[in-house]
PDB file of C-alpha atoms and ligand atoms in Angstrom:
ATOM      1  CA  MET A   1      84.046  39.541 -87.514  1.00 58.00           C
ATOM      2  CA  SER A   2      83.815  43.221 -88.758  1.00 71.00           C
ATOM      3  CA  SER A   3      82.215  44.059 -92.458  1.00 83.00           C
ATOM      4  CA  LEU A   4      85.244  44.666 -94.342  1.00 94.00           C
ATOM      5  CA  SER A   5      85.375  42.446 -97.739  1.00 97.00           C
ATOM      6  CA  ILE A   6      88.682  42.432 -98.902  1.00 98.00           C
ATOM      7  CA  ALA A   7      88.723  41.911-103.285  1.00 98.00           C
ATOM      8  CA  PRO A   8      91.362  40.521-105.068  1.00 98.00           C
ATOM      9  CA  VAL A   9      91.555  43.382-108.382  1.00 98.00           C
ATOM     10  CA  ALA A  10      94.613  40.528-109.606  1.00 98.00           C
ATOM     11  CA  GLY A  11      95.578  37.668-109.803  1.00 98.00           C
ATOM     12  CA  ARG A  12      99.197  38.071-107.772  1.00 98.00           C
ATOM     13  CA  ILE A  13      98.644  40.501-106.085  1.00 98.00           C
ATOM     14  CA  GLY A  14      96.056  43.772-104.987  1.00 98.00           C
ATOM     15  CA  ALA A  15      92.834  44.123-102.637  1.00 98.00           C
ATOM     16  CA  GLN A  16      90.041  46.306-102.132  1.00 98.00           C
ATOM     17  CA  ILE A  17      88.980  46.874 -99.628  1.00 98.00           C
ATOM     18  CA  THR A  18      84.800  47.928 -98.706  1.00 98.00           C
ATOM     19  CA  GLY A  19      82.981  48.244 -95.484  1.00 97.00           C
ATOM     20  CA  VAL A  20      85.553  49.847 -94.318  1.00 98.00           C
ATOM     21  CA  ARG A  21      85.518  55.000 -93.099  1.00 98.00           C
ATOM     22  CA  LEU A  22      90.032  55.560 -92.837  1.00 98.00           C
ATOM     23  CA  GLY A  23      90.338  57.549 -89.704  1.00 98.00           C
ATOM     24  CA  GLY A  24      92.336  57.490 -86.223  1.00 97.00           C
ATOM     25  CA  ASP A  25      90.050  56.320 -85.027  1.00 97.00           C
ATOM     26  CA  LEU A  26      88.854  52.406 -86.729  1.00 97.00           C
ATOM     27  CA  PRO A  27      89.043  50.005 -84.180  1.00 97.00           C
ATOM     28  CA  ALA A  28      91.758  47.804 -83.062  1.00 97.00           C
ATOM     29  CA  ASP A  29      90.598  44.145 -85.489  1.00 96.00           C
ATOM     30  CA  VAL A  30      89.317  47.005 -88.144  1.00 97.00           C
ATOM     31  CA  VAL A  31      93.157  47.394 -88.380  1.00 98.00           C
ATOM     32  CA  ALA A  32      94.469  44.128 -87.891  1.00 97.00           C
ATOM     33  CA  GLU A  33      92.739  43.196 -90.707  1.00 97.00           C
ATOM     34  CA  ILE A  34      93.643  45.750 -92.877  1.00 98.00           C
ATOM     35  CA  ARG A  35      97.342  45.495 -91.730  1.00 98.00           C
ATOM     36  CA  GLN A  36      96.439  41.603 -92.545  1.00 98.00           C
ATOM     37  CA  ALA A  37      95.286  41.767 -95.547  1.00 98.00           C
ATOM     38  CA  LEU A  38      98.217  44.366 -96.093  1.00 98.00           C
ATOM     39  CA  LEU A  39     100.550  41.744 -95.635  1.00 98.00           C
ATOM     40  CA  ARG A  40      98.704  39.349 -97.700  1.00 98.00           C
ATOM     41  CA  HIS A  41      97.612  41.148-101.002  1.00 98.00           C
ATOM     42  CA  LYS A  42     100.835  43.768-101.007  1.00 98.00           C
ATOM     43  CA  VAL A  43      98.495  47.167-102.089  1.00 98.00           C
ATOM     44  CA  ILE A  44      94.938  47.284-100.720  1.00 98.00           C
ATOM     45  CA  PHE A  45      92.554  50.465-101.524  1.00 99.00           C
ATOM     46  CA  PHE A  46      90.468  51.607-100.685  1.00 98.00           C
ATOM     47  CA  ARG A  47      87.548  54.329-102.627  1.00 98.00           C
ATOM     48  CA  GLY A  48      85.078  57.222-101.354  1.00 98.00           C
ATOM     49  CA  GLN A  49      87.272  58.596 -98.017  1.00 98.00           C
ATOM     50  CA  GLU A  50      87.360  62.192 -99.751  1.00 98.00           C
ATOM     51  CA  HIS A  51      86.155  62.945 -96.693  1.00 98.00           C
ATOM     52  CA  LEU A  52      89.899  62.616 -94.716  1.00 98.00           C
ATOM     53  CA  ASP A  53      92.475  65.435 -95.411  1.00 96.00           C
ATOM     54  CA  GLU A  54      96.306  66.194 -94.461  1.00 95.00           C
ATOM     55  CA  GLN A  55      95.966  65.060 -90.175  1.00 95.00           C
ATOM     56  CA  SER A  56      93.466  62.187 -90.955  1.00 97.00           C
ATOM     57  CA  GLN A  57      95.243  60.574 -92.473  1.00 97.00           C
ATOM     58  CA  VAL A  58      98.511  60.925 -91.139  1.00 96.00           C
ATOM     59  CA  ALA A  59      96.485  59.594 -87.948  1.00 97.00           C
ATOM     60  CA  PHE A  60      95.244  56.317 -89.797  1.00 98.00           C
ATOM     61  CA  ALA A  61      98.491  56.368 -91.092  1.00 97.00           C
ATOM     62  CA  THR A  62      99.462  55.936 -87.446  1.00 97.00           C
ATOM     63  CA  LEU A  63      97.250  53.400 -86.798  1.00 98.00           C
ATOM     64  CA  LEU A  64      99.447  50.912 -88.781  1.00 97.00           C
ATOM     65  CA  GLY A  65     102.721  51.951 -87.678  1.00 96.00           C
ATOM     66  CA  GLU A  66     105.800  54.759 -87.086  1.00 94.00           C
ATOM     67  CA  PRO A  67     105.198  58.442 -89.794  1.00 94.00           C
ATOM     68  CA  THR A  68     108.819  58.881 -90.508  1.00 90.00           C
ATOM     69  CA  THR A  69     109.246  62.931 -92.349  1.00 85.00           C
ATOM     70  CA  ALA A  70     107.579  62.954 -95.923  1.00 80.00           C
ATOM     71  CA  HIS A  71     111.188  62.237 -96.688  1.00 83.00           C
ATOM     72  CA  PRO A  72     115.224  61.666 -96.482  1.00 82.00           C
ATOM     73  CA  THR A  73     115.853  65.718 -98.632  1.00 79.00           C
ATOM     74  CA  VAL A  74     112.534  67.108 -99.760  1.00 80.00           C
ATOM     75  CA  PRO A  75     110.890  69.166 -97.223  1.00 78.00           C
ATOM     76  CA  GLY A  76     106.970  68.208 -96.073  1.00 82.00           C
ATOM     77  CA  LEU A  77     104.043  70.035 -97.163  1.00 85.00           C
ATOM     78  CA  ASP A  78     103.593  72.998 -95.145  1.00 78.00           C
ATOM     79  CA  GLY A  79     102.015  71.896 -92.414  1.00 75.00           C
ATOM     80  CA  ASN A  80     102.454  69.088 -91.544  1.00 83.00           C
ATOM     81  CA  THR A  81     105.828  67.207 -92.002  1.00 88.00           C
ATOM     82  CA  HIS A  82     105.008  63.127 -93.128  1.00 90.00           C
ATOM     83  CA  VAL A  83     102.963  64.051 -95.571  1.00 91.00           C
ATOM     84  CA  LEU A  84     105.207  64.428 -98.767  1.00 91.00           C
ATOM     85  CA  ASP A  85     103.701  65.870-101.886  1.00 91.00           C
ATOM     86  CA  LEU A  86     103.340  63.736-105.609  1.00 91.00           C
ATOM     87  CA  ASP A  87     102.573  67.556-107.366  1.00 91.00           C
ATOM     88  CA  TYR A  88     103.207  66.774-110.764  1.00 89.00           C
ATOM     89  CA  ARG A  89     103.024  70.150-112.192  1.00 84.00           C
ATOM     90  CA  ASN A  90     106.301  70.459-109.247  1.00 70.00           C
ATOM     91  CA  GLY A  91     108.240  68.366-111.657  1.00 66.00           C
ATOM     92  CA  GLN A  92     108.319  65.442-109.840  1.00 65.00           C
ATOM     93  CA  LYS A  93     109.010  62.118-111.918  1.00 68.00           C
ATOM     94  CA  VAL A  94     108.983  59.004-109.462  1.00 73.00           C
ATOM     95  CA  ASP A  95     107.869  56.837-113.367  1.00 85.00           C
ATOM     96  CA  ARG A  96     110.482  54.332-113.429  1.00 93.00           C
ATOM     97  CA  TRP A  97     109.943  51.231-111.317  1.00 97.00           C
ATOM     98  CA  HIS A  98     110.965  51.756-107.609  1.00 96.00           C
ATOM     99  CA  THR A  99     110.943  51.328-104.004  1.00 97.00           C
ATOM    100  CA  ASP A 100     110.650  53.614-101.931  1.00 95.00           C
ATOM    101  CA  VAL A 101     113.396  55.523 -99.823  1.00 94.00           C
ATOM    102  CA  THR A 102     115.564  52.384-100.935  1.00 96.00           C
ATOM    103  CA  PHE A 103     118.413  54.220-100.657  1.00 95.00           C
ATOM    104  CA  VAL A 104     118.600  54.964 -96.690  1.00 95.00           C
ATOM    105  CA  ASP A 105     118.906  51.583 -94.805  1.00 94.00           C
ATOM    106  CA  ARG A 106     115.567  51.507 -93.644  1.00 95.00           C
ATOM    107  CA  PRO A 107     112.767  52.013 -96.086  1.00 96.00           C
ATOM    108  CA  PRO A 108     109.753  52.466 -95.047  1.00 96.00           C
ATOM    109  CA  LEU A 109     107.495  49.519 -93.800  1.00 97.00           C
ATOM    110  CA  ALA A 110     104.483  51.606 -96.491  1.00 98.00           C
ATOM    111  CA  SER A 111     103.692  53.573 -97.921  1.00 97.00           C
ATOM    112  CA  VAL A 112      99.297  55.922 -97.955  1.00 98.00           C
ATOM    113  CA  LEU A 113      99.485  57.391-101.342  1.00 98.00           C
ATOM    114  CA  ARG A 114      95.579  59.549-101.164  1.00 98.00           C
ATOM    115  CA  ALA A 115      94.920  61.052-103.868  1.00 98.00           C
ATOM    116  CA  VAL A 116      93.929  64.308-104.248  1.00 97.00           C
ATOM    117  CA  THR A 117      93.377  65.864-107.832  1.00 97.00           C
ATOM    118  CA  VAL A 118      93.785  62.906-111.084  1.00 97.00           C
ATOM    119  CA  PRO A 119      93.359  63.665-114.651  1.00 96.00           C
ATOM    120  CA  ASP A 120      89.995  62.359-116.401  1.00 94.00           C
ATOM    121  CA  ALA A 121      92.088  59.859-117.711  1.00 95.00           C
ATOM    122  CA  GLY A 122      95.776  58.473-117.206  1.00 96.00           C
ATOM    123  CA  GLY A 123      97.746  58.006-114.826  1.00 96.00           C
ATOM    124  CA  ASP A 124      97.176  55.411-113.255  1.00 98.00           C
ATOM    125  CA  THR A 125      99.717  53.652-110.867  1.00 98.00           C
ATOM    126  CA  LEU A 126     101.371  50.200-110.917  1.00 98.00           C
ATOM    127  CA  TRP A 127     102.242  48.099-108.034  1.00 98.00           C
ATOM    128  CA  THR A 128     104.601  44.533-108.883  1.00 98.00           C
ATOM    129  CA  ASN A 129     104.735  41.813-106.340  1.00 98.00           C
ATOM    130  CA  THR A 130     108.661  41.512-105.798  1.00 98.00           C
ATOM    131  CA  VAL A 131     108.029  37.752-103.809  1.00 98.00           C
ATOM    132  CA  THR A 132     106.250  36.384-106.499  1.00 98.00           C
ATOM    133  CA  ALA A 133     108.365  37.433-108.756  1.00 98.00           C
ATOM    134  CA  TYR A 134     111.024  35.546-106.958  1.00 98.00           C
ATOM    135  CA  GLU A 135     108.712  32.433-106.657  1.00 98.00           C
ATOM    136  CA  HIS A 136     108.531  32.593-110.360  1.00 98.00           C
ATOM    137  CA  LEU A 137     112.199  32.557-111.265  1.00 96.00           C
ATOM    138  CA  PRO A 138     113.324  29.456-112.188  1.00 96.00           C
ATOM    139  CA  ALA A 139     116.021  28.516-108.774  1.00 97.00           C
ATOM    140  CA  GLU A 140     119.389  28.488-110.023  1.00 96.00           C
ATOM    141  CA  LEU A 141     118.942  32.370-110.636  1.00 96.00           C
ATOM    142  CA  ARG A 142     117.283  31.923-106.801  1.00 98.00           C
ATOM    143  CA  ASP A 143     120.004  30.447-106.134  1.00 98.00           C
ATOM    144  CA  LEU A 144     121.998  33.439-107.502  1.00 97.00           C
ATOM    145  CA  LEU A 145     120.174  36.648-106.916  1.00 98.00           C
ATOM    146  CA  ASP A 146     120.353  35.380-102.534  1.00 98.00           C
ATOM    147  CA  ARG A 147     124.288  35.583-102.186  1.00 98.00           C
ATOM    148  CA  LEU A 148     123.810  39.171-104.382  1.00 98.00           C
ATOM    149  CA  ARG A 149     124.218  43.101-102.550  1.00 98.00           C
ATOM    150  CA  ALA A 150     122.969  46.175-104.267  1.00 98.00           C
ATOM    151  CA  VAL A 151     124.069  49.527-103.046  1.00 98.00           C
ATOM    152  CA  HIS A 152     120.991  51.981-103.453  1.00 97.00           C
ATOM    153  CA  THR A 153     121.209  55.490-104.123  1.00 95.00           C
ATOM    154  CA  ASN A 154     119.494  58.933-104.216  1.00 89.00           C
ATOM    155  CA  ALA A 155     121.928  60.404-106.382  1.00 87.00           C
ATOM    156  CA  TYR A 156     120.450  61.559-108.926  1.00 75.00           C
ATOM    157  CA  ASP A 157     121.458  60.699-112.420  1.00 76.00           C
ATOM    158  CA  TYR A 158     121.221  64.464-114.220  1.00 74.00           C
ATOM    159  CA  ALA A 159     121.365  62.423-117.586  1.00 72.00           C
ATOM    160  CA  ARG A 160     118.013  62.364-117.297  1.00 75.00           C
ATOM    161  CA  LEU A 161     116.696  65.333-117.165  1.00 74.00           C
ATOM    162  CA  ALA A 162     118.240  66.639-121.219  1.00 70.00           C
ATOM    163  CA  GLY A 163     115.188  68.454-122.004  1.00 73.00           C
ATOM    164  CA  ALA A 164     113.055  68.900-118.220  1.00 78.00           C
ATOM    165  CA  ASP A 165     111.815  72.471-117.183  1.00 81.00           C
ATOM    166  CA  ASP A 166     113.342  73.840-115.282  1.00 82.00           C
ATOM    167  CA  GLN A 167     110.651  73.190-112.429  1.00 80.00           C
ATOM    168  CA  ALA A 168     112.599  69.208-113.035  1.00 80.00           C
ATOM    169  CA  ARG A 169     115.758  69.961-112.363  1.00 82.00           C
ATOM    170  CA  LYS A 170     114.763  71.586-109.174  1.00 81.00           C
ATOM    171  CA  TYR A 171     113.507  68.813-107.732  1.00 80.00           C
ATOM    172  CA  ALA A 172     116.066  66.881-108.882  1.00 81.00           C
ATOM    173  CA  GLU A 173     118.718  68.935-107.221  1.00 83.00           C
ATOM    174  CA  VAL A 174     116.984  68.763-104.463  1.00 80.00           C
ATOM    175  CA  PHE A 175     115.758  65.052-104.685  1.00 80.00           C
ATOM    176  CA  ALA A 176     120.056  64.401-104.533  1.00 79.00           C
ATOM    177  CA  SER A 177     120.821  67.516-101.950  1.00 79.00           C
ATOM    178  CA  THR A 178     122.160  65.090 -99.372  1.00 85.00           C
ATOM    179  CA  VAL A 179     123.790  62.003-100.680  1.00 89.00           C
ATOM    180  CA  PHE A 180     122.736  58.757 -99.333  1.00 92.00           C
ATOM    181  CA  GLU A 181     123.899  55.176 -99.802  1.00 96.00           C
ATOM    182  CA  THR A 182     123.287  52.144 -98.296  1.00 96.00           C
ATOM    183  CA  GLU A 183     123.970  48.291 -99.565  1.00 98.00           C
ATOM    184  CA  HIS A 184     121.473  45.702 -98.818  1.00 98.00           C
ATOM    185  CA  PRO A 185     120.541  42.379 -99.830  1.00 98.00           C
ATOM    186  CA  VAL A 186     119.662  41.502-103.689  1.00 98.00           C
ATOM    187  CA  VAL A 187     116.930  39.117-101.511  1.00 98.00           C
ATOM    188  CA  ARG A 188     115.752  40.597 -98.230  1.00 98.00           C
ATOM    189  CA  VAL A 189     113.522  38.370 -95.770  1.00 98.00           C
ATOM    190  CA  HIS A 190     110.115  40.020 -95.182  1.00 98.00           C
ATOM    191  CA  PRO A 191     110.606  40.915 -91.131  1.00 98.00           C
ATOM    192  CA  GLU A 192     106.611  39.787 -91.161  1.00 98.00           C
ATOM    193  CA  THR A 193     105.531  37.246 -93.401  1.00 98.00           C
ATOM    194  CA  GLY A 194     109.387  35.368 -93.309  1.00 98.00           C
ATOM    195  CA  GLU A 195     108.453  35.690 -97.483  1.00 98.00           C
ATOM    196  CA  ARG A 196     111.918  35.983 -99.711  1.00 98.00           C
ATOM    197  CA  SER A 197     111.882  39.531-101.744  1.00 98.00           C
ATOM    198  CA  ILE A 198     113.678  41.010-104.266  1.00 98.00           C
ATOM    199  CA  LEU A 199     114.926  44.627-102.962  1.00 98.00           C
ATOM    200  CA  LEU A 200     115.810  46.910-106.189  1.00 98.00           C
ATOM    201  CA  GLY A 201     113.871  49.189-108.052  1.00 96.00           C
ATOM    202  CA  ASP A 202     115.410  52.101-109.199  1.00 94.00           C
ATOM    203  CA  PHE A 203     117.259  52.864-107.206  1.00 95.00           C
ATOM    204  CA  ALA A 204     119.218  50.238-107.466  1.00 97.00           C
ATOM    205  CA  LYS A 205     122.256  51.323-109.148  1.00 96.00           C
ATOM    206  CA  ARG A 206     124.920  48.588-108.998  1.00 97.00           C
ATOM    207  CA  LEU A 207     125.891  44.907-108.014  1.00 98.00           C
ATOM    208  CA  VAL A 208     128.118  44.849-105.868  1.00 98.00           C
ATOM    209  CA  GLY A 209     131.767  43.167-106.785  1.00 97.00           C
ATOM    210  CA  LEU A 210     130.382  42.686-110.629  1.00 97.00           C
ATOM    211  CA  SER A 211     131.852  44.814-112.916  1.00 97.00           C
ATOM    212  CA  SER A 212     129.634  47.697-114.323  1.00 95.00           C
ATOM    213  CA  SER A 213     128.910  46.360-117.283  1.00 97.00           C
ATOM    214  CA  THR A 214     128.220  42.530-115.438  1.00 97.00           C
ATOM    215  CA  SER A 215     126.415  44.306-113.293  1.00 97.00           C
ATOM    216  CA  ALA A 216     123.903  46.783-115.580  1.00 97.00           C
ATOM    217  CA  GLY A 217     123.085  44.056-117.327  1.00 97.00           C
ATOM    218  CA  LEU A 218     122.671  42.163-114.796  1.00 97.00           C
ATOM    219  CA  LEU A 219     120.391  44.422-112.902  1.00 97.00           C
ATOM    220  CA  ARG A 220     118.508  44.863-116.108  1.00 97.00           C
ATOM    221  CA  LEU A 221     118.116  41.120-116.431  1.00 97.00           C
ATOM    222  CA  ILE A 222     116.263  41.399-112.795  1.00 97.00           C
ATOM    223  CA  GLN A 223     113.709  44.231-112.841  1.00 97.00           C
ATOM    224  CA  GLU A 224     112.332  42.304-116.012  1.00 97.00           C
ATOM    225  CA  HIS A 225     111.354  39.315-114.239  1.00 97.00           C
ATOM    226  CA  VAL A 226     110.383  41.633-111.572  1.00 98.00           C
ATOM    227  CA  THR A 227     107.638  43.355-113.757  1.00 98.00           C
ATOM    228  CA  GLU A 228     106.388  40.809-115.632  1.00 98.00           C
ATOM    229  CA  VAL A 229     102.674  41.991-115.996  1.00 98.00           C
ATOM    230  CA  GLU A 230     101.744  38.696-114.212  1.00 98.00           C
ATOM    231  CA  ASN A 231     102.964  40.006-111.113  1.00 98.00           C
ATOM    232  CA  THR A 232     101.222  43.705-111.585  1.00 98.00           C
ATOM    233  CA  VAL A 233      98.122  45.232-110.550  1.00 98.00           C
ATOM    234  CA  ARG A 234      96.944  49.268-111.999  1.00 98.00           C
ATOM    235  CA  TRP A 235      94.903  50.705-110.425  1.00 98.00           C
ATOM    236  CA  ARG A 236      92.706  53.490-111.323  1.00 98.00           C
ATOM    237  CA  TRP A 237      92.415  56.834-109.547  1.00 98.00           C
ATOM    238  CA  ALA A 238      89.502  58.428-108.450  1.00 98.00           C
ATOM    239  CA  PRO A 239      90.008  61.632-105.900  1.00 97.00           C
ATOM    240  CA  GLY A 240      89.448  60.050-102.927  1.00 98.00           C
ATOM    241  CA  ASP A 241      90.930  57.212-102.798  1.00 98.00           C
ATOM    242  CA  VAL A 242      93.618  55.307-100.961  1.00 98.00           C
ATOM    243  CA  ALA A 243      95.894  52.848-101.580  1.00 98.00           C
ATOM    244  CA  VAL A 244      98.449  50.851 -98.889  1.00 98.00           C
ATOM    245  CA  TRP A 245     100.867  49.294-100.441  1.00 98.00           C
ATOM    246  CA  ASP A 246     104.313  46.928 -97.821  1.00 98.00           C
ATOM    247  CA  ASN A 247     106.891  47.905 -99.038  1.00 98.00           C
ATOM    248  CA  ARG A 248     109.091  45.722 -98.428  1.00 98.00           C
ATOM    249  CA  ALA A 249     106.709  43.175-100.887  1.00 98.00           C
ATOM    250  CA  THR A 250     106.760  45.686-104.190  1.00 98.00           C
ATOM    251  CA  GLN A 251     107.646  47.657-106.615  1.00 98.00           C
ATOM    252  CA  HIS A 252     105.271  50.823-107.851  1.00 98.00           C
ATOM    253  CA  ARG A 253     105.421  53.260-111.078  1.00 97.00           C
ATOM    254  CA  VAL A 254     102.952  56.574-111.642  1.00 96.00           C
ATOM    255  CA  VAL A 255     102.244  55.512-115.941  1.00 96.00           C
ATOM    256  CA  HIS A 256     102.950  59.138-117.172  1.00 93.00           C
ATOM    257  CA  ASP A 257     100.468  59.448-119.524  1.00 93.00           C
ATOM    258  CA  PHE A 258      98.783  62.571-118.431  1.00 94.00           C
ATOM    259  CA  GLY A 259     100.489  65.608-120.478  1.00 91.00           C
ATOM    260  CA  ASP A 260     100.488  68.665-118.396  1.00 89.00           C
ATOM    261  CA  GLN A 261      96.687  67.489-117.354  1.00 93.00           C
ATOM    262  CA  PRO A 262      97.267  68.205-113.004  1.00 95.00           C
ATOM    263  CA  ARG A 263      97.866  65.287-111.049  1.00 96.00           C
ATOM    264  CA  ARG A 264      98.119  65.761-106.922  1.00 95.00           C
ATOM    265  CA  LEU A 265      98.354  62.707-104.112  1.00 96.00           C
ATOM    266  CA  HIS A 266      99.716  62.777-100.567  1.00 96.00           C
ATOM    267  CA  ARG A 267     101.620  60.611 -98.934  1.00 96.00           C
ATOM    268  CA  VAL A 268     102.241  59.182 -95.361  1.00 96.00           C
ATOM    269  CA  THR A 269     104.932  56.865 -95.157  1.00 96.00           C
ATOM    270  CA  ILE A 270     105.567  54.248 -91.900  1.00 96.00           C
ATOM    271  CA  ALA A 271     109.047  53.509 -90.844  1.00 95.00           C
ATOM    272  CA  GLY A 272     110.862  50.533 -91.512  1.00 96.00           C
ATOM    273  CA  ASP A 273     113.837  48.505 -90.085  1.00 95.00           C
ATOM    274  CA  VAL A 274     116.712  47.248 -91.663  1.00 97.00           C
ATOM    275  CA  PRO A 275     116.124  44.474 -94.245  1.00 98.00           C
ATOM    276  CA  VAL A 276     117.954  42.153 -93.480  1.00 98.00           C
ATOM    277  CA  GLY A 277     119.774  39.561 -96.494  1.00 98.00           C
ATOM    278  CA  VAL A 278     118.827  35.055 -96.744  1.00 98.00           C
ATOM    279  CA  ASP A 279     122.601  34.674 -95.591  1.00 98.00           C
ATOM    280  CA  GLY A 280     121.405  36.446 -92.401  1.00 98.00           C
ATOM    281  CA  ARG A 281     123.322  40.249 -93.229  1.00 98.00           C
ATOM    282  CA  PRO A 282     121.837  43.312 -92.815  1.00 98.00           C
ATOM    283  CA  SER A 283     122.275  46.304 -94.576  1.00 97.00           C
ATOM    284  CA  VAL A 284     124.586  48.225 -93.994  1.00 96.00           C
ATOM    285  CA  ALA A 285     124.545  52.458 -95.136  1.00 94.00           C
ATOM    286  CA  LEU A 286     128.052  53.796 -96.362  1.00 93.00           C
ATOM    287  CA  ALA A 287     127.480  57.575 -96.642  1.00 86.00           C
ATOM    288  CA  GLY A 288     124.286  59.531 -96.011  1.00 86.00           C
ATOM    289  CA  ASP A 289     122.471  60.032 -92.221  1.00 74.00           C
ATOM    290  CA  ALA A 290     119.759  58.166 -92.243  1.00 68.00           C
ATOM    291  CA  ALA A 291     118.384  59.778 -88.755  1.00 65.00           C
ATOM    292  CA  ALA A 292     117.539  62.285 -90.657  1.00 54.00           C
ATOM    293  CA  TYR A 293     114.801  60.349 -91.538  1.00 66.00           C
ATOM    294  CA  SER A 294     113.844  58.806 -88.260  1.00 60.00           C
ATOM    295  CA  PRO A 295     110.900  58.235 -87.288  1.00 58.00           C
ATOM    296  CA  ILE A 296     108.818  61.660 -85.642  1.00 48.00           C
ATOM    297  CA  ALA A 297     106.341  62.123 -83.358  1.00 39.00           C
ATOM    298  CA  ALA A 298     102.476  62.266 -84.959  1.00 35.00           C
TER     299      ALA A 298
HETATM  300  O1  AKG B 301     102.008  59.019-107.734  1.00 73.26           O
HETATM  301  C1  AKG B 301     101.835  57.947-108.405  1.00 73.26           C
HETATM  302  O2  AKG B 301     101.276  57.249-109.077  1.00 73.26           O
HETATM  303  C2  AKG B 301     103.277  56.942-107.593  1.00 73.26           C
HETATM  304  C3  AKG B 301     103.823  58.370-106.635  1.00 73.26           C
HETATM  305  C4  AKG B 301     105.345  57.395-105.841  1.00 73.26           C
HETATM  306  O3  AKG B 301     105.658  57.057-106.422  1.00 73.26           O
HETATM  307  C5  AKG B 301     104.898  57.255-104.625  1.00 73.26           C
HETATM  308  O4  AKG B 301     104.117  57.663-104.056  1.00 73.26           O
HETATM  309  O5  AKG B 301     105.518  57.111-104.202  1.00 73.26           O
HETATM  310 FE1  FE2 B 302     106.828  55.434-105.205  1.00 73.26          FE
END
């Protein structure tokens, strides 16, 4: 056994791992333990990783899988195409519950997020466990969800930009510069754990086969269950912290309570596979060239 220790942070999700200095050179048994912890706890946290830079963050991520380009539409950080620069001065708005990049047919397996600059107070991140969310639903609702499919898209809701500044507008334009649309099962079977997980979040725009008002009402109801506080964990960031989440079993969002204070994080995502529903049907890309978001060599 290695010297890692793993301590749960909340009752249903999240664990802090100590006793490891992250990088691209971890022994195989340590990597295996980290992967196990990720599957079990859904989001894992490491403090004190100030030694990491963009390159070693990517090197660590590569131990968990194949890093993708930073984002299907948003360019990567100068000098490192794998790194998405989440700099809130540039009009980033990820303050709604979501699973990363679900508008393509192969959403990331995991994301590795590293805090560079954080406010003295505020700007925490929340994660919710979409497996326990499913398990705590009444059986009647689970049966319904098992049969539903949802269309996810990055087509930007420009109504939300009312009153936003130029930076935020520009970012939204880049974000939706190519429109992607994918039909996913609302419940996916996790390819490694076999657990059932609710696949929705802010990119899910409508439920297939239902009227827009029924669809909107049902989406809101399901999301309310998914984000019940009992399924969540909240992380208070310090610079040098790293969070890794299983993007197949979680949603997350920032708490946008820090006004104009600087807040900057760097994200590397790891390529995932095509989700499969309870009935064995895979997700289907409807629009956009998902090949644009293929893994590239690190
Ligand atoms: O800024 C945050 O806390 C979360 C950002 C986010 O959604 C992500 O890194 O995927
Ligand atoms: Fe995200």
